[in-house]
C-alpha cells in the first residue's frame, strides 16, 4: 500500500483532520510494526487559535509546527504522556492535528487501550524521538485506510483546553461515532437538576 504523500498534509487543517479519520498510522520501531486506524482527532488551527501551542509564538518546542506540512509534532504533557500530531497547512501557519484515538489493526497486544493520545503513543511506541520526522519515513508513516462515511463522523469541543476561552468550545474534535476506541468526554460543567 502506498504511503500518504506529504502533499496530503499541506491543506487546511480541518480538511486534513476530517480526511485522517480511517487512515492507518504505522510505527515501525523497537516494539516492532504497530498499526492503528485513526478514529479520533483534534484540529489546532494556528497562532490565532488560543488552544494551539503556536499561539504562544515560535519556540524551540513549536518550531516544527511552522512547517513544512507533513512532519510529526510529538510533545510530552504532565511530564509523562506523549502526544502525536501531524503538521498541516502552509508554511508559517503553525497548525497541526492531534491524533486522539486509534483502533488496533496490527502488532498491538490484545486488551491494550488506544483511546486517548497518551495511551495510543505508549502502545504504538511513539515518543520524543519521533518528533519532527517526515510522515512518509520508513519508521513512521500513514497509509490510506477505510474512509469514515460523513454520516458516521461526529464533531464536538476539544478536550482539556478550557484555558483557551471561547476556543475551547469550538467543534474541532472529530471522531468515528461507531468506534469503541475514542476518548470519553466528561464535561466539567455542573449538571442541571430537573
GROMACS .gro file of N, CA and C in nm, residues 29-162:
model
  402
   29UNK      N    1   0.922   0.027   1.496
   29UNK     CA    2   1.024   0.067   1.593
   29UNK      C    3   1.064  -0.047   1.683
   30UNK      N    4   1.108  -0.011   1.804
   30UNK     CA    5   1.159  -0.111   1.897
   30UNK      C    6   1.051  -0.212   1.938
   31UNK      N    7   0.925  -0.174   1.929
   31UNK     CA    8   0.815  -0.266   1.963
   31UNK      C    9   0.770  -0.345   1.841
   32UNK      N   10   0.842  -0.333   1.730
   32UNK     CA   11   0.802  -0.399   1.606
   32UNK      C   12   0.705  -0.311   1.529
   33UNK      N   13   0.640  -0.369   1.430
   33UNK     CA   14   0.544  -0.294   1.348
   33UNK      C   15   0.409  -0.290   1.419
   34UNK      N   16   0.362  -0.169   1.442
   34UNK     CA   17   0.231  -0.150   1.505
   34UNK      C   18   0.149  -0.056   1.419
   35UNK      N   19   0.024  -0.094   1.398
   35UNK     CA   20  -0.064  -0.018   1.309
   35UNK      C   21  -0.197   0.006   1.380
   36UNK      N   22  -0.241   0.132   1.374
   36UNK     CA   23  -0.372   0.168   1.429
   36UNK      C   24  -0.450   0.250   1.328
   37UNK      N   25  -0.580   0.224   1.319
   37UNK     CA   26  -0.668   0.301   1.230
   37UNK      C   27  -0.718   0.423   1.307
   38UNK      N   28  -0.693   0.541   1.254
   38UNK     CA   29  -0.727   0.665   1.323
   38UNK      C   30  -0.879   0.683   1.328
   39UNK      N   31  -0.930   0.702   1.452
   39UNK     CA   32  -1.075   0.716   1.471
   39UNK      C   33  -1.113   0.843   1.548
   40UNK      N   34  -1.012   0.919   1.594
   40UNK     CA   35  -1.042   1.043   1.667
   40UNK      C   36  -0.926   1.139   1.651
   41UNK      N   37  -0.959   1.264   1.621
   41UNK     CA   38  -0.857   1.368   1.601
   41UNK      C   39  -0.908   1.502   1.657
   42UNK      N   40  -0.815   1.595   1.677
   42UNK     CA   41  -0.848   1.732   1.712
   42UNK      C   42  -0.766   1.826   1.625
   43UNK      N   43  -0.830   1.927   1.569
   43UNK     CA   44  -0.762   2.025   1.485
   43UNK      C   45  -0.718   2.144   1.568
   44UNK      N   46  -0.595   2.191   1.544
   44UNK     CA   47  -0.539   2.311   1.606
   44UNK      C   48  -0.495   2.401   1.492
   45UNK      N   49  -0.561   2.518   1.481
   45UNK     CA   50  -0.562   2.594   1.357
   45UNK      C   51  -0.450   2.696   1.337
   46UNK      N   52  -0.363   2.716   1.434
   46UNK     CA   53  -0.253   2.811   1.416
   46UNK      C   54  -0.245   2.911   1.528
   47UNK      N   55  -0.164   3.014   1.507
   47UNK     CA   56  -0.134   3.110   1.614
   47UNK      C   57  -0.256   3.184   1.667
   48UNK      N   58  -0.359   3.203   1.585
   48UNK     CA   59  -0.480   3.272   1.630
   48UNK      C   60  -0.569   3.183   1.718
   49UNK      N   61  -0.548   3.053   1.715
   49UNK     CA   62  -0.625   2.954   1.793
   49UNK      C   63  -0.561   2.948   1.932
   50UNK      N   64  -0.629   3.001   2.033
   50UNK     CA   65  -0.569   3.012   2.166
   50UNK      C   66  -0.545   2.877   2.234
   51UNK      N   67  -0.599   2.769   2.180
   51UNK     CA   68  -0.572   2.636   2.235
   51UNK      C   69  -0.449   2.573   2.170
   52UNK      N   70  -0.399   2.633   2.063
   52UNK     CA   71  -0.287   2.579   1.987
   52UNK      C   72  -0.155   2.619   2.053
   53UNK      N   73  -0.059   2.528   2.060
   53UNK     CA   74   0.072   2.560   2.119
   53UNK      C   75   0.137   2.679   2.051
   54UNK      N   76   0.116   2.696   1.922
   54UNK     CA   77   0.181   2.806   1.849
   54UNK      C   78   0.123   2.942   1.885
   55UNK      N   79   0.012   2.947   1.960
   55UNK     CA   80  -0.045   3.076   2.000
   55UNK      C   81   0.050   3.153   2.091
   56UNK      N   82   0.147   3.084   2.148
   56UNK     CA   83   0.248   3.149   2.234
   56UNK      C   84   0.368   3.194   2.152
   57UNK      N   85   0.363   3.171   2.021
   57UNK     CA   86   0.473   3.213   1.935
   57UNK      C   87   0.567   3.099   1.901
   58UNK      N   88   0.669   3.136   1.828
   58UNK     CA   89   0.769   3.040   1.781
   58UNK      C   90   0.869   3.014   1.893
   59UNK      N   91   0.879   2.888   1.935
   59UNK     CA   92   0.971   2.847   2.041
   59UNK      C   93   1.043   2.721   1.994
   60UNK      N   94   1.148   2.680   2.065
   60UNK     CA   95   1.212   2.554   2.025
   60UNK      C   96   1.113   2.438   2.020
   61UNK      N   97   1.016   2.436   2.111
   61UNK     CA   98   0.916   2.329   2.114
   61UNK      C   99   0.825   2.334   1.993
   62UNK      N  100   0.780   2.454   1.955
   62UNK     CA  101   0.679   2.467   1.850
   62UNK      C  102   0.739   2.489   1.711
   63UNK      N  103   0.868   2.499   1.699
   63UNK     CA  104   0.933   2.527   1.571
   63UNK      C  105   0.880   2.437   1.459
   64UNK      N  106   0.866   2.308   1.486
   64UNK     CA  107   0.820   2.213   1.384
   64UNK      C  108   0.682   2.248   1.331
   65UNK      N  109   0.598   2.311   1.414
   65UNK     CA  110   0.461   2.344   1.372
   65UNK      C  111   0.457   2.449   1.262
   66UNK      N  112   0.564   2.527   1.249
   66UNK     CA  113   0.566   2.634   1.150
   66UNK      C  114   0.597   2.584   1.009
   67UNK      N  115   0.612   2.455   0.995
   67UNK     CA  116   0.624   2.395   0.863
   67UNK      C  117   0.762   2.345   0.832
   68UNK      N  118   0.768   2.268   0.729
   68UNK     CA  119   0.664   2.238   0.631
   68UNK      C  120   0.563   2.136   0.683
   69UNK      N  121   0.451   2.127   0.614
   69UNK     CA  122   0.348   2.028   0.648
   69UNK      C  123   0.401   1.888   0.620
   70UNK      N  124   0.340   1.791   0.688
   70UNK     CA  125   0.379   1.652   0.664
   70UNK      C  126   0.491   1.605   0.754
   71UNK      N  127   0.506   1.671   0.868
   71UNK     CA  128   0.606   1.629   0.967
   71UNK      C  129   0.531   1.596   1.096
   72UNK      N  130   0.596   1.522   1.183
   72UNK     CA  131   0.535   1.486   1.311
   72UNK      C  132   0.568   1.592   1.415
   73UNK      N  133   0.475   1.616   1.503
   73UNK     CA  134   0.495   1.703   1.619
   73UNK      C  135   0.458   1.619   1.740
   74UNK      N  136   0.560   1.578   1.816
   74UNK     CA  137   0.539   1.495   1.935
   74UNK      C  138   0.588   1.574   2.055
   75UNK      N  139   0.506   1.581   2.158
   75UNK     CA  140   0.545   1.653   2.279
   75UNK      C  141   0.502   1.573   2.401
   76UNK      N  142   0.551   1.616   2.516
   76UNK     CA  143   0.524   1.549   2.643
   76UNK      C  144   0.432   1.639   2.726
   77UNK      N  145   0.326   1.580   2.783
   77UNK     CA  146   0.240   1.656   2.875
   77UNK      C  147   0.246   1.594   3.013
   78UNK      N  148   0.232   1.679   3.112
   78UNK     CA  149   0.236   1.638   3.253
   78UNK      C  150   0.364   1.560   3.285
   79UNK      N  151   0.466   1.577   3.203
   79UNK     CA  152   0.593   1.510   3.227
   79UNK      C  153   0.588   1.359   3.210
   80UNK      N  154   0.478   1.306   3.154
   80UNK     CA  155   0.466   1.160   3.146
   80UNK      C  156   0.394   1.104   3.024
   81UNK      N  157   0.315   1.183   2.953
   81UNK     CA  158   0.238   1.133   2.840
   81UNK      C  159   0.281   1.201   2.711
   82UNK      N  160   0.310   1.123   2.609
   82UNK     CA  161   0.342   1.178   2.479
   82UNK      C  162   0.214   1.200   2.399
   83UNK      N  163   0.216   1.300   2.311
   83UNK     CA  164   0.106   1.328   2.221
   83UNK      C  165   0.160   1.339   2.079
   84UNK      N  166   0.094   1.274   1.985
   84UNK     CA  167   0.137   1.271   1.846
   84UNK      C  168   0.045   1.357   1.759
   85UNK      N  169   0.105   1.447   1.683
   85UNK     CA  170   0.033   1.537   1.593
   85UNK      C  171   0.095   1.531   1.454
   86UNK      N  172   0.016   1.567   1.355
   86UNK     CA  173   0.069   1.585   1.220
   86UNK      C  174   0.061   1.734   1.188
   87UNK      N  175   0.171   1.789   1.136
   87UNK     CA  176   0.176   1.930   1.099
   87UNK      C  177   0.104   1.947   0.966
   88UNK      N  178   0.022   2.052   0.958
   88UNK     CA  179  -0.066   2.073   0.843
   88UNK      C  180  -0.053   2.214   0.787
   89UNK      N  181  -0.127   2.239   0.683
   89UNK     CA  182  -0.146   2.369   0.622
   89UNK      C  183  -0.020   2.419   0.553
   90UNK      N  184  -0.012   2.550   0.528
   90UNK     CA  185   0.101   2.607   0.455
   90UNK      C  186   0.215   2.648   0.546
   91UNK      N  187   0.332   2.674   0.491
   91UNK     CA  188   0.446   2.717   0.571
   91UNK      C  189   0.412   2.842   0.652
   92UNK      N  190   0.450   2.841   0.779
   92UNK     CA  191   0.428   2.955   0.867
   92UNK      C  192   0.294   2.960   0.935
   93UNK      N  193   0.199   2.872   0.898
   93UNK     CA  194   0.066   2.874   0.960
   93UNK      C  195   0.070   2.818   1.102
   94UNK      N  196   0.159   2.725   1.128
   94UNK     CA  197   0.180   2.667   1.262
   94UNK      C  198   0.056   2.595   1.314
   95UNK      N  199   0.002   2.507   1.231
   95UNK     CA  200  -0.118   2.431   1.266
   95UNK      C  201  -0.085   2.282   1.267
   96UNK      N  202  -0.169   2.205   1.336
   96UNK     CA  203  -0.146   2.061   1.346
   96UNK      C  204  -0.276   1.991   1.383
   97UNK      N  205  -0.276   1.859   1.365
   97UNK     CA  206  -0.388   1.775   1.407
   97UNK      C  207  -0.336   1.674   1.508
   98UNK      N  208  -0.396   1.676   1.626
   98UNK     CA  209  -0.365   1.579   1.732
   98UNK      C  210  -0.441   1.451   1.704
   99UNK      N  211  -0.371   1.338   1.707
   99UNK     CA  212  -0.438   1.208   1.693
   99UNK      C  213  -0.474   1.162   1.834
  100UNK      N  214  -0.605   1.146   1.860
  100UNK     CA  215  -0.654   1.114   1.995
  100UNK      C  216  -0.689   0.967   2.014
  101UNK      N  217  -0.721   0.895   1.906
  101UNK     CA  218  -0.763   0.757   1.922
  101UNK      C  219  -0.740   0.676   1.796
  102UNK      N  220  -0.698   0.551   1.815
  102UNK     CA  221  -0.682   0.459   1.702
  102UNK      C  222  -0.743   0.324   1.739
  103UNK      N  223  -0.792   0.253   1.637
  103UNK     CA  224  -0.837   0.115   1.655
  103UNK      C  225  -0.718   0.024   1.625
  104UNK      N  226  -0.685  -0.070   1.714
  104UNK     CA  227  -0.573  -0.161   1.689
  104UNK      C  228  -0.597  -0.243   1.562
  105UNK      N  229  -0.495  -0.247   1.475
  105UNK     CA  230  -0.505  -0.322   1.350
  105UNK      C  231  -0.398  -0.430   1.339
  106UNK      N  232  -0.276  -0.400   1.383
  106UNK     CA  233  -0.166  -0.494   1.364
  106UNK      C  234  -0.058  -0.471   1.471
  107UNK      N  235  -0.012  -0.580   1.532
  107UNK     CA  236   0.101  -0.574   1.624
  107UNK      C  237   0.070  -0.521   1.763
  108UNK      N  238  -0.054  -0.486   1.789
  108UNK     CA  239  -0.092  -0.431   1.920
  108UNK      C  240  -0.149  -0.544   2.005
  109UNK      N  241  -0.089  -0.568   2.123
  109UNK     CA  242  -0.137  -0.678   2.207
  109UNK      C  243  -0.285  -0.664   2.242
  110UNK      N  244  -0.357  -0.774   2.247
  110UNK     CA  245  -0.499  -0.771   2.282
  110UNK      C  246  -0.521  -0.705   2.418
  111UNK      N  247  -0.627  -0.629   2.428
  111UNK     CA  248  -0.663  -0.566   2.555
  111UNK      C  249  -0.597  -0.431   2.578
  112UNK      N  250  -0.502  -0.390   2.495
  112UNK     CA  251  -0.438  -0.260   2.511
  112UNK      C  252  -0.535  -0.150   2.472
  113UNK      N  253  -0.546  -0.048   2.556
  113UNK     CA  254  -0.634   0.065   2.526
  113UNK      C  255  -0.560   0.166   2.439
  114UNK      N  256  -0.627   0.214   2.337
  114UNK     CA  257  -0.568   0.311   2.245
  114UNK      C  258  -0.658   0.433   2.229
  115UNK      N  259  -0.746   0.454   2.327
  115UNK     CA  260  -0.829   0.574   2.331
  115UNK      C  261  -0.756   0.678   2.415
  116UNK      N  262  -0.734   0.793   2.359
  116UNK     CA  263  -0.660   0.898   2.427
  116UNK      C  264  -0.518   0.907   2.373
  117UNK      N  265  -0.466   1.030   2.358
  117UNK     CA  266  -0.336   1.049   2.295
  117UNK      C  267  -0.219   0.986   2.370
  118UNK      N  268  -0.221   0.991   2.502
  118UNK     CA  269  -0.113   0.930   2.580
  118UNK      C  270  -0.112   0.778   2.569
  119UNK      N  271  -0.229   0.717   2.574
  119UNK     CA  272  -0.238   0.571   2.564
  119UNK      C  273  -0.191   0.522   2.427
  120UNK      N  274  -0.239   0.589   2.321
  120UNK     CA  275  -0.202   0.541   2.187
  120UNK      C  276  -0.052   0.557   2.164
  121UNK      N  277   0.007   0.665   2.214
  121UNK     CA  278   0.152   0.683   2.198
  121UNK      C  279   0.229   0.574   2.273
  122UNK      N  280   0.185   0.542   2.394
  122UNK     CA  281   0.253   0.437   2.471
  122UNK      C  282   0.245   0.303   2.399
  123UNK      N  283   0.127   0.268   2.353
  123UNK     CA  284   0.106   0.139   2.288
  123UNK      C  285   0.180   0.130   2.154
  124UNK      N  286   0.179   0.239   2.077
  124UNK     CA  287   0.246   0.238   1.947
  124UNK      C  288   0.397   0.259   1.958
  125UNK      N  289   0.443   0.303   2.076
  125UNK     CA  290   0.586   0.327   2.093
  125UNK      C  291   0.632   0.464   2.044
  126UNK      N  292   0.540   0.560   2.037
  126UNK     CA  293   0.574   0.695   1.993
  126UNK      C  294   0.627   0.777   2.110
  127UNK      N  295   0.737   0.849   2.088
  127UNK     CA  296   0.796   0.932   2.192
  127UNK      C  297   0.868   1.050   2.129
  128UNK      N  298   0.944   1.124   2.207
  128UNK     CA  299   1.010   1.245   2.157
  128UNK      C  300   1.110   1.216   2.045
  129UNK      N  301   1.158   1.093   2.035
  129UNK     CA  302   1.247   1.056   1.924
  129UNK      C  303   1.175   1.063   1.790
  130UNK      N  304   1.042   1.065   1.792
  130UNK     CA  305   0.963   1.070   1.670
  130UNK      C  306   0.925   1.213   1.631
  131UNK      N  307   0.966   1.311   1.710
  131UNK     CA  308   0.933   1.450   1.680
  131UNK      C  309   1.008   1.497   1.556
  132UNK      N  310   0.940   1.573   1.472
  132UNK     CA  311   0.998   1.637   1.354
  132UNK      C  312   1.046   1.538   1.248
  133UNK      N  313   0.977   1.425   1.237
  133UNK     CA  314   1.008   1.328   1.131
  133UNK      C  315   0.913   1.348   1.013
  134UNK      N  316   0.959   1.328   0.890
  134UNK     CA  317   0.866   1.332   0.778
  134UNK      C  318   0.769   1.215   0.788
  135UNK      N  319   0.644   1.240   0.758
  135UNK     CA  320   0.540   1.139   0.777
  135UNK      C  321   0.531   1.039   0.662
  136UNK      N  322   0.634   1.035   0.580
  136UNK     CA  323   0.645   0.930   0.478
  136UNK      C  324   0.773   0.849   0.500
  137UNK      N  325   0.827   0.855   0.624
  137UNK     CA  326   0.952   0.785   0.654
  137UNK      C  327   0.926   0.635   0.677
  138UNK      N  328   1.033   0.559   0.675
  138UNK     CA  329   1.022   0.414   0.693
  138UNK      C  330   0.961   0.378   0.828
  139UNK      N  331   1.004   0.444   0.934
  139UNK     CA  332   0.960   0.408   1.069
  139UNK      C  333   0.830   0.473   1.114
  140UNK      N  334   0.783   0.575   1.041
  140UNK     CA  335   0.663   0.647   1.081
  140UNK      C  336   0.594   0.701   0.956
  141UNK      N  337   0.476   0.648   0.927
  141UNK     CA  338   0.402   0.695   0.811
  141UNK      C  339   0.254   0.661   0.825
  142UNK      N  340   0.177   0.718   0.735
  142UNK     CA  341   0.034   0.691   0.730
  142UNK      C  342  -0.002   0.632   0.595
  143UNK      N  343  -0.096   0.540   0.598
  143UNK     CA  344  -0.144   0.473   0.478
  143UNK      C  345  -0.293   0.502   0.461
  144UNK      N  346  -0.343   0.500   0.336
  144UNK     CA  347  -0.487   0.510   0.319
  144UNK      C  348  -0.553   0.391   0.389
  145UNK      N  349  -0.666   0.411   0.444
  145UNK     CA  350  -0.738   0.302   0.508
  145UNK      C  351  -0.879   0.296   0.453
  146UNK      N  352  -0.974   0.263   0.541
  146UNK     CA  353  -1.115   0.264   0.504
  146UNK      C  354  -1.174   0.396   0.551
  147UNK      N  355  -1.211   0.485   0.459
  147UNK     CA  356  -1.264   0.615   0.499
  147UNK      C  357  -1.389   0.601   0.588
  148UNK      N  358  -1.404   0.697   0.678
  148UNK     CA  359  -1.523   0.701   0.763
  148UNK      C  360  -1.628   0.783   0.689
  149UNK      N  361  -1.747   0.725   0.662
  149UNK     CA  362  -1.852   0.799   0.591
  149UNK      C  363  -1.894   0.926   0.667
  150UNK      N  364  -1.931   1.029   0.594
  150UNK     CA  365  -1.969   1.156   0.656
  150UNK      C  366  -2.076   1.138   0.764
  151UNK      N  367  -2.173   1.052   0.739
  151UNK     CA  368  -2.281   1.031   0.835
  151UNK      C  369  -2.238   0.965   0.964
  152UNK      N  370  -2.117   0.919   0.968
  152UNK     CA  371  -2.064   0.850   1.086
  152UNK      C  372  -1.966   0.937   1.165
  153UNK      N  373  -1.939   1.057   1.112
  153UNK     CA  374  -1.843   1.148   1.177
  153UNK      C  375  -1.917   1.241   1.273
  154UNK      N  376  -1.871   1.242   1.397
  154UNK     CA  377  -1.924   1.334   1.499
  154UNK      C  378  -1.824   1.448   1.519
  155UNK      N  379  -1.876   1.564   1.560
  155UNK     CA  380  -1.790   1.679   1.590
  155UNK      C  381  -1.829   1.736   1.724
  156UNK      N  382  -1.729   1.782   1.799
  156UNK     CA  383  -1.756   1.843   1.928
  156UNK      C  384  -1.636   1.922   1.976
  157UNK      N  385  -1.645   1.977   2.098
  157UNK     CA  386  -1.535   2.056   2.152
  157UNK      C  387  -1.411   1.970   2.181
  158UNK      N  388  -1.296   2.034   2.175
  158UNK     CA  389  -1.172   1.964   2.208
  158UNK      C  390  -1.167   1.937   2.358
  159UNK      N  391  -1.080   1.848   2.398
  159UNK     CA  392  -1.072   1.804   2.537
  159UNK      C  393  -0.949   1.864   2.604
  160UNK      N  394  -0.967   1.915   2.727
  160UNK     CA  395  -0.853   1.959   2.808
  160UNK      C  396  -0.796   2.094   2.771
  161UNK      N  397  -0.873   2.179   2.703
  161UNK     CA  398  -0.820   2.310   2.664
  161UNK      C  399  -0.908   2.423   2.720
  162UNK      N  400  -0.964   2.404   2.837
  162UNK     CA  401  -1.053   2.503   2.897
  162UNK      C  402  -0.988   2.640   2.910
   0.00000   0.00000   0.00000
